[in-house]
Short mmCIF file of C-alpha atoms and ligand atoms in Angstrom, two decimals:
data_model
loop_
_atom_site.label_atom_id
_atom_site.label_comp_id
_atom_site.label_asym_id
_atom_site.label_seq_id
_atom_site.Cartn_x
_atom_site.Cartn_y
_atom_site.Cartn_z
CA MET A 1 87.81 124.79 97.85
CA ASN A 2 87.64 122.50 94.81
CA ILE A 3 90.66 121.54 92.45
CA HIS A 4 89.78 124.17 89.85
CA GLU A 5 89.51 126.93 92.81
CA LEU A 6 92.77 125.45 94.17
CA PHE A 7 94.69 125.94 90.72
CA GLU A 8 93.21 129.28 90.24
CA SER A 9 94.32 130.63 93.76
CA THR A 10 97.57 129.27 93.71
CA LEU A 11 98.83 129.49 89.98
CA GLY A 12 96.06 131.50 88.33
CA GLY A 13 93.70 130.37 85.28
CA GLU A 14 92.81 126.64 84.24
CA PRO A 15 94.58 123.34 84.41
CA THR A 16 94.56 121.32 80.78
CA TRP A 17 94.27 118.19 82.85
CA VAL A 18 92.73 117.06 85.72
CA ALA A 19 92.97 113.26 87.23
CA HIS A 20 91.52 111.55 90.53
CA ALA A 21 92.61 108.63 92.25
CA PRO A 22 90.73 106.86 95.16
CA GLY A 23 92.28 105.32 98.31
CA ARG A 24 91.48 101.87 99.14
CA ILE A 25 90.33 100.06 102.12
CA ASN A 26 90.75 96.02 102.03
CA LEU A 27 87.89 93.87 103.60
CA ILE A 28 90.39 90.65 104.09
CA GLY A 29 93.82 89.44 102.65
CA GLU A 30 96.57 91.32 104.50
CA HIS A 31 100.34 90.72 103.61
CA THR A 32 99.18 87.92 100.59
CA ASP A 33 99.52 90.22 97.80
CA TYR A 34 103.78 90.01 97.93
CA HIS A 35 103.26 86.37 97.97
CA GLU A 36 100.86 86.24 94.79
CA GLY A 37 97.96 85.72 96.92
CA PHE A 38 94.22 86.82 97.22
CA VAL A 39 93.11 90.24 98.45
CA PHE A 40 89.93 91.91 98.74
CA PRO A 41 89.62 95.52 99.08
CA ALA A 42 87.13 98.50 97.60
CA ALA A 43 88.35 101.57 95.99
CA ILE A 44 86.48 104.58 98.28
CA ASN A 45 84.74 107.82 97.78
CA HIS A 46 88.24 109.56 99.38
CA GLY A 47 91.09 110.00 97.12
CA VAL A 48 94.04 112.35 95.71
CA THR A 49 93.07 114.79 92.96
CA VAL A 50 95.70 116.36 90.38
CA ALA A 51 95.29 119.53 88.32
CA ALA A 52 98.03 120.59 85.95
CA ARG A 53 99.15 122.44 82.78
CA VAL A 54 102.19 122.75 80.74
CA SER A 55 104.52 125.01 82.85
CA PRO A 56 105.28 128.22 80.66
CA SER A 57 108.70 128.65 82.35
CA GLY A 58 109.86 125.50 81.68
CA ILE A 59 110.34 124.70 85.00
CA SER A 60 108.04 121.61 87.03
CA ARG A 61 106.48 122.73 90.09
CA VAL A 62 103.63 121.33 92.45
CA PHE A 63 101.78 122.86 94.87
CA SER A 64 99.56 120.75 97.23
CA GLN A 65 97.47 121.45 100.04
CA GLY A 66 98.76 119.91 103.05
CA TRP A 67 102.13 118.65 101.54
CA GLY A 68 103.83 121.67 100.73
CA GLU A 69 105.43 122.98 97.78
CA TRP A 70 108.00 121.85 95.43
CA HIS A 71 110.06 123.16 92.38
CA GLY A 72 111.69 120.91 90.13
CA ASP A 73 115.05 121.62 88.47
CA LYS A 74 115.50 124.16 85.47
CA GLU A 75 116.38 122.53 82.16
CA GLY A 76 114.22 119.35 83.07
CA GLY A 77 117.13 118.03 84.91
CA LYS A 78 116.49 114.92 87.01
CA ALA A 79 114.85 115.75 89.77
CA VAL A 80 116.33 114.81 92.98
CA LEU A 81 113.50 113.42 95.17
CA PRO A 82 114.01 112.47 98.91
CA PRO A 83 112.92 108.72 99.51
CA HIS A 84 109.93 108.42 101.53
CA SER A 85 109.19 112.19 100.62
CA TRP A 86 105.36 113.33 99.12
CA GLN A 87 107.68 114.36 96.16
CA ALA A 88 108.86 110.66 95.74
CA TYR A 89 105.17 109.41 95.75
CA ALA A 90 104.20 112.25 93.59
CA LEU A 91 106.43 112.47 90.83
CA GLY A 92 108.43 109.17 90.91
CA THR A 93 106.35 107.86 87.86
CA VAL A 94 107.71 110.79 85.56
CA GLU A 95 111.11 108.94 85.24
CA LEU A 96 109.27 105.67 84.40
CA ILE A 97 106.96 107.20 82.22
CA GLY A 98 109.65 109.42 80.19
CA GLY A 99 109.18 112.42 78.17
CA VAL A 100 106.63 114.19 80.30
CA PRO A 101 106.79 118.02 79.23
CA PRO A 102 107.61 120.18 82.38
CA LEU A 103 104.51 120.99 84.74
CA GLU A 104 103.10 123.10 87.00
CA MET A 105 100.39 121.15 89.21
CA VAL A 106 98.32 121.48 92.21
CA ALA A 107 96.89 118.67 93.88
CA MET A 108 94.66 118.19 96.74
CA SER A 109 93.81 115.02 99.23
CA ASP A 110 90.72 114.33 101.32
CA LEU A 111 92.48 111.00 102.49
CA PRO A 112 93.93 111.08 106.04
CA ALA A 113 97.82 110.23 105.65
CA GLY A 114 99.22 107.20 107.26
CA ALA A 115 95.34 106.00 108.07
CA GLY A 116 96.04 102.45 106.25
CA LEU A 117 93.63 103.76 103.15
CA SER A 118 96.53 104.07 100.71
CA SER A 119 97.11 107.79 100.11
CA SER A 120 100.47 106.44 98.92
CA ALA A 121 98.76 104.62 96.02
CA ALA A 122 96.32 107.20 95.34
CA THR A 123 99.08 109.76 94.79
CA GLU A 124 101.35 107.61 92.47
CA VAL A 125 97.99 106.73 90.28
CA ALA A 126 97.15 110.20 90.38
CA PHE A 127 99.86 112.09 89.05
CA SER A 128 100.65 109.17 86.67
CA LEU A 129 97.65 110.07 85.05
CA VAL A 130 98.29 113.78 84.51
CA PHE A 131 101.66 112.75 83.29
CA THR A 132 100.89 110.22 80.44
CA ALA A 133 97.86 112.78 79.65
CA ALA A 134 100.31 115.58 79.04
CA LYS A 135 102.11 113.44 76.95
CA GLY A 136 99.19 112.26 74.90
CA MET A 137 100.05 108.56 75.70
CA GLU A 138 97.81 105.99 76.40
CA MET A 139 98.38 103.19 79.36
CA ASP A 140 96.46 100.38 79.71
CA PRO A 141 95.13 100.05 83.93
CA LEU A 142 97.09 97.12 84.27
CA ALA A 143 100.25 98.51 83.18
CA ARG A 144 99.73 101.65 84.95
CA ALA A 145 98.75 100.14 88.25
CA LYS A 146 102.48 98.19 87.96
CA LEU A 147 104.30 101.02 87.03
CA CYS A 148 103.02 102.76 90.03
CA GLN A 149 103.86 99.70 92.36
CA ARG A 150 107.33 99.53 90.37
CA SER A 151 107.63 103.49 91.08
CA GLU A 152 107.16 102.87 94.98
CA ASN A 153 109.27 100.16 95.18
CA GLU A 154 112.25 101.75 93.41
CA VAL A 155 111.81 105.67 93.71
CA VAL A 156 110.00 105.60 97.00
CA GLY A 157 112.07 102.82 98.23
CA VAL A 158 109.44 100.77 99.95
CA PRO A 159 109.00 97.01 98.71
CA CYS A 160 105.11 96.88 98.60
CA GLY A 161 103.01 94.47 96.63
CA LEU A 162 100.41 95.24 93.94
CA MET A 163 96.92 95.53 96.12
CA ASP A 164 96.67 99.16 96.43
CA GLN A 165 97.65 100.37 93.03
CA PHE A 166 95.55 97.62 91.64
CA ALA A 167 92.46 98.70 93.81
CA SER A 168 92.88 102.60 93.35
CA VAL A 169 93.18 101.84 89.20
CA PHE A 170 90.21 99.12 88.87
CA GLY A 171 87.78 100.21 91.69
CA GLN A 172 84.00 99.99 91.35
CA ALA A 173 81.02 101.79 92.78
CA ASP A 174 79.23 99.87 95.41
CA HIS A 175 81.47 96.33 94.58
CA ALA A 176 84.69 95.06 96.44
CA LEU A 177 87.40 93.77 94.34
CA HIS A 178 88.49 90.04 94.47
CA ILE A 179 91.61 90.11 93.40
CA ASP A 180 94.20 86.98 92.64
CA ILE A 181 97.30 88.77 92.21
CA ARG A 182 99.00 85.81 90.37
CA THR A 183 96.91 86.08 87.30
CA THR A 184 95.84 89.66 87.96
CA SER A 185 92.31 88.31 87.57
CA ILE A 186 89.57 90.51 89.27
CA THR A 187 86.09 89.64 90.16
CA PRO A 188 83.89 92.29 91.48
CA THR A 189 81.50 91.78 94.16
CA PRO A 190 78.43 93.78 95.43
CA ILE A 191 78.64 94.65 99.07
CA PRO A 192 75.16 93.64 100.50
CA ALA A 193 72.86 96.95 100.34
CA ALA A 194 71.88 96.81 103.93
CA TRP A 195 75.69 96.85 104.91
CA SER A 196 77.99 99.96 105.75
CA LEU A 197 81.54 100.09 105.27
CA ILE A 198 83.53 102.24 107.87
CA ALA A 199 86.90 103.05 108.04
CA LEU A 200 87.90 103.49 111.70
CA GLN A 201 91.30 105.21 112.30
CA SER A 202 93.30 104.39 115.15
CA GLY A 203 95.35 107.66 115.09
CA GLU A 204 98.17 105.88 115.13
CA HIS A 205 100.24 106.91 111.99
CA HIS A 206 101.90 104.35 110.00
CA GLN A 207 104.21 104.96 107.44
CA LEU A 208 105.40 101.71 105.48
CA GLY A 209 108.74 102.66 104.88
CA ASP A 210 109.70 103.61 108.41
CA SER A 211 107.60 99.98 109.58
CA GLY A 212 108.62 96.44 109.59
CA TYR A 213 106.84 95.83 106.62
CA PRO A 214 110.44 95.22 104.53
CA LEU A 215 111.81 93.24 107.24
CA TRP A 216 108.25 91.07 107.78
CA ARG A 217 108.26 90.48 103.90
CA ARG A 218 111.45 89.25 104.39
CA GLN A 219 110.66 86.82 107.25
CA SER A 220 107.81 85.42 104.92
CA GLU A 221 109.86 85.31 101.88
CA GLU A 222 112.31 83.29 103.90
CA GLY A 223 109.70 80.59 105.02
CA ALA A 224 108.92 80.35 101.32
CA ARG A 225 112.61 79.73 100.74
CA ARG A 226 112.65 76.95 103.28
CA LEU A 227 109.35 75.13 101.76
CA GLY A 228 110.99 75.31 98.51
CA VAL A 229 108.29 77.33 96.84
CA PRO A 230 108.59 80.98 95.12
CA PHE A 231 105.49 82.16 96.80
CA LEU A 232 103.68 81.40 100.01
CA ARG A 233 100.61 81.23 97.33
CA ASP A 234 102.34 78.06 96.67
CA ALA A 235 101.92 76.71 100.11
CA THR A 236 99.22 74.57 102.10
CA LEU A 237 98.75 74.57 105.77
CA ALA A 238 100.22 71.12 106.09
CA GLN A 239 103.44 72.31 104.46
CA VAL A 240 103.55 75.28 107.06
CA GLU A 241 103.86 72.44 109.97
CA SER A 242 107.03 71.61 108.91
CA LEU A 243 108.66 75.13 109.76
CA ARG A 244 107.54 74.60 113.52
CA GLY A 245 110.92 74.51 114.85
CA ASP A 246 111.56 78.14 113.57
CA ASP A 247 108.35 79.69 115.81
CA LEU A 248 108.58 83.17 113.83
CA VAL A 249 109.35 82.39 110.11
CA TYR A 250 106.23 79.80 111.02
CA ARG A 251 104.06 81.99 112.33
CA ARG A 252 104.71 84.58 109.53
CA CYS A 253 104.02 81.73 106.86
CA ARG A 254 100.65 80.43 108.90
CA HIS A 255 99.34 84.04 108.84
CA ILE A 256 99.92 84.26 105.00
CA VAL A 257 98.73 81.01 104.07
CA SER A 258 95.36 80.75 106.29
CA GLU A 259 94.59 84.50 105.15
CA ASN A 260 94.36 83.13 101.45
CA LEU A 261 92.27 80.74 102.62
CA ARG A 262 90.16 83.38 104.50
CA VAL A 263 89.81 85.71 101.25
CA SER A 264 88.23 82.91 99.18
CA ALA A 265 85.68 81.75 102.07
CA PHE A 266 84.96 85.22 102.43
CA ARG A 267 84.03 85.89 99.00
CA GLU A 268 81.58 83.22 99.33
CA ALA A 269 80.02 84.47 102.41
CA LEU A 270 79.69 87.86 101.17
CA ILE A 271 78.06 86.85 97.74
CA ALA A 272 75.21 84.35 100.37
CA GLY A 273 75.09 87.70 102.65
CA ASP A 274 75.79 85.40 105.20
CA ALA A 275 76.55 88.08 107.87
CA ASP A 276 77.93 85.86 110.48
CA ARG A 277 80.44 83.98 108.75
CA VAL A 278 81.91 87.43 107.26
CA GLY A 279 82.03 88.33 110.85
CA GLU A 280 83.65 85.27 112.04
CA LEU A 281 86.12 85.66 109.02
CA MET A 282 87.22 89.01 109.76
CA LEU A 283 87.93 88.33 113.83
CA ALA A 284 89.96 85.27 112.72
CA SER A 285 91.83 87.57 110.05
CA HIS A 286 92.63 90.21 112.98
CA ALA A 287 93.92 87.34 115.23
CA SER A 288 96.24 85.95 112.56
CA MET A 289 97.56 89.36 112.27
CA ARG A 290 97.73 90.11 115.94
CA ASP A 291 99.25 86.53 117.12
CA ASP A 292 100.93 85.28 113.77
CA TYR A 293 101.93 88.58 111.98
CA GLU A 294 102.24 90.71 114.60
CA ILE A 295 101.52 93.63 112.76
CA THR A 296 98.32 95.28 114.93
CA THR A 297 98.85 97.25 118.13
CA PRO A 298 96.93 97.03 121.36
CA ARG A 299 95.02 100.09 120.30
CA LEU A 300 93.84 98.33 117.26
CA ASP A 301 93.04 95.29 119.14
CA LEU A 302 91.07 97.17 121.54
CA MET A 303 89.11 98.66 118.94
CA VAL A 304 88.48 95.38 117.38
CA GLU A 305 87.28 94.06 120.44
CA VAL A 306 84.99 96.91 121.28
CA GLY A 307 83.51 97.06 117.55
CA SER A 308 83.07 93.52 117.85
CA ASN A 309 80.94 93.50 120.86
CA HIS A 310 78.42 96.17 119.08
CA PRO A 311 75.13 94.15 118.33
CA ALA A 312 75.48 96.61 114.95
CA CYS A 313 78.67 95.16 113.77
CA ILE A 314 78.74 92.33 110.86
CA GLY A 315 82.43 92.20 111.12
CA ILE A 316 85.62 94.26 111.91
CA ARG A 317 89.36 93.88 111.64
CA MET A 318 92.80 95.60 111.13
CA THR A 319 93.37 97.05 107.23
CA GLY A 320 96.14 97.74 105.23
CA GLY A 321 100.24 97.02 106.24
CA GLY A 322 99.57 97.82 110.08
CA PHE A 323 101.79 98.91 112.88
CA GLY A 324 99.01 101.72 113.04
CA GLY A 325 96.36 102.68 110.59
CA ALA A 326 93.14 101.82 110.68
CA CYS A 327 90.08 98.99 111.14
CA VAL A 328 87.60 98.27 108.41
CA ALA A 329 84.01 97.56 110.01
CA LEU A 330 80.80 95.94 107.98
CA VAL A 331 77.54 97.29 110.03
CA TRP A 332 74.14 97.11 109.53
CA LYS A 333 73.43 100.23 107.62
CA ALA A 334 70.22 101.27 109.43
CA ARG A 335 72.33 101.10 112.56
CA GLU A 336 75.41 102.95 111.40
CA ALA A 337 75.19 106.13 113.38
CA GLU A 338 74.54 104.26 116.40
CA PHE A 339 77.44 102.10 116.09
CA ILE A 340 79.76 105.40 115.20
CA ARG A 341 78.57 107.16 118.04
CA ASP A 342 78.93 104.13 120.70
CA PHE A 343 82.43 103.50 119.32
CA GLU A 344 83.56 106.68 119.55
CA LEU A 345 82.49 107.30 122.86
CA GLU A 346 83.62 104.24 124.39
CA LEU A 347 87.14 104.57 122.90
CA ASN A 348 87.17 108.28 123.39
CA LEU A 349 88.23 108.73 119.62
CA PRO A 350 86.00 111.22 118.76
CA GLY A 351 85.57 111.90 114.51
CA ASN A 352 87.42 108.79 113.71
CA ALA A 353 85.01 107.21 112.06
CA MET A 354 84.55 107.44 108.35
CA PRO A 355 81.54 106.28 106.49
CA LEU A 356 82.84 104.85 103.00
CA ARG A 357 81.36 103.99 99.57
CA PRO A 358 82.88 101.72 97.22
CA SER A 359 83.69 103.68 94.24
CA ALA A 360 85.22 104.12 90.73
CA GLY A 361 88.71 103.67 89.90
CA ALA A 362 91.07 106.45 88.85
CA ARG A 363 90.44 108.58 86.20
CA VAL A 364 90.93 111.77 83.92
CA LEU A 365 87.96 114.29 84.49
C1 GLA B 1 100.33 97.81 102.07
C2 GLA B 1 101.34 97.55 101.10
C3 GLA B 1 100.20 96.59 99.82
C4 GLA B 1 99.75 95.24 101.24
C5 GLA B 1 99.21 95.60 102.45
C6 GLA B 1 99.05 94.38 103.16
O1 GLA B 1 99.39 98.52 102.11
O2 GLA B 1 101.14 98.65 100.06
O3 GLA B 1 100.98 96.25 98.78
O4 GLA B 1 100.96 94.61 101.08
O5 GLA B 1 100.25 96.89 103.13
O6 GLA B 1 97.74 94.09 103.01
#
């Protein structure tokens, strides 16, 4: 069923506005964004699509495939959006945008939720696009990404960084995005044509709000405070050594500072098509998330071990916030089917591999 069919069958007739926002997969640069560092995500060919028209009854409502149904207050009264609910992700930007007419909407997603592919940012960005379209308002993409992040921070209640919303808004077909979060400069970097990008779902559901994300973020911020820098982007590995007395804070900071260095090295290796170096850096990133940041799970560690031992694998690591979710793998395209078959068989995770295409960013269709 496509979005027009879903609209017709639930609300009848045609929508006035349709928007799509992709999820993302991060190649490297994890938990660096809220320290104004570097990340390297790609928008993907899976995402959230929303269709809307002005509500003739004046009552806002949303029907979605899979998530359920929501009816807003009459008279346009302020909606009550339970924190961490899908409604908060979907409708959180309404108040921040302001002046949006009551809408009836349908939404559909082909992004598995909790799989570390940022269904949350895709939801925020797709809904925000129909809200601004319905209001007849232009919004530049950077402002949109920041507004969606603010909504996730304030309305949903998750203190996330900017990476996911950025990737969803600025995605480019066949490219990953090297992003400097501090300057917001983006360098689209092609993924070699002979390489395939695959998400490997662990089947362990992760939700940032309930995970250690807020606590881990505070631990790393404590490190920055002790080092006397505003963000760990400004710290060197040598400086981090002075934190050795407090093992936990030391390791949290060592992950972030070393991960920033790996992002830059990764970009050079990707441009050079240096598969060995790419693989090495992805494994080092995973080890750092496992041992220093402590956000992987035994299953994700096993997936990385099995995947990296396969001859078709270029690189593999956990991707996203952690505590479950997915791995990202780069494999030789000619051997993609073989890799997926062997990986799923060995780990007994049938159907968990999703071959992906780096895709264009969010848009009104
Ligand atoms: C989640 C957050 C991002 C980022 C990643 C970890 O996806 O939404 O802002 O911090 O985790 O890299």
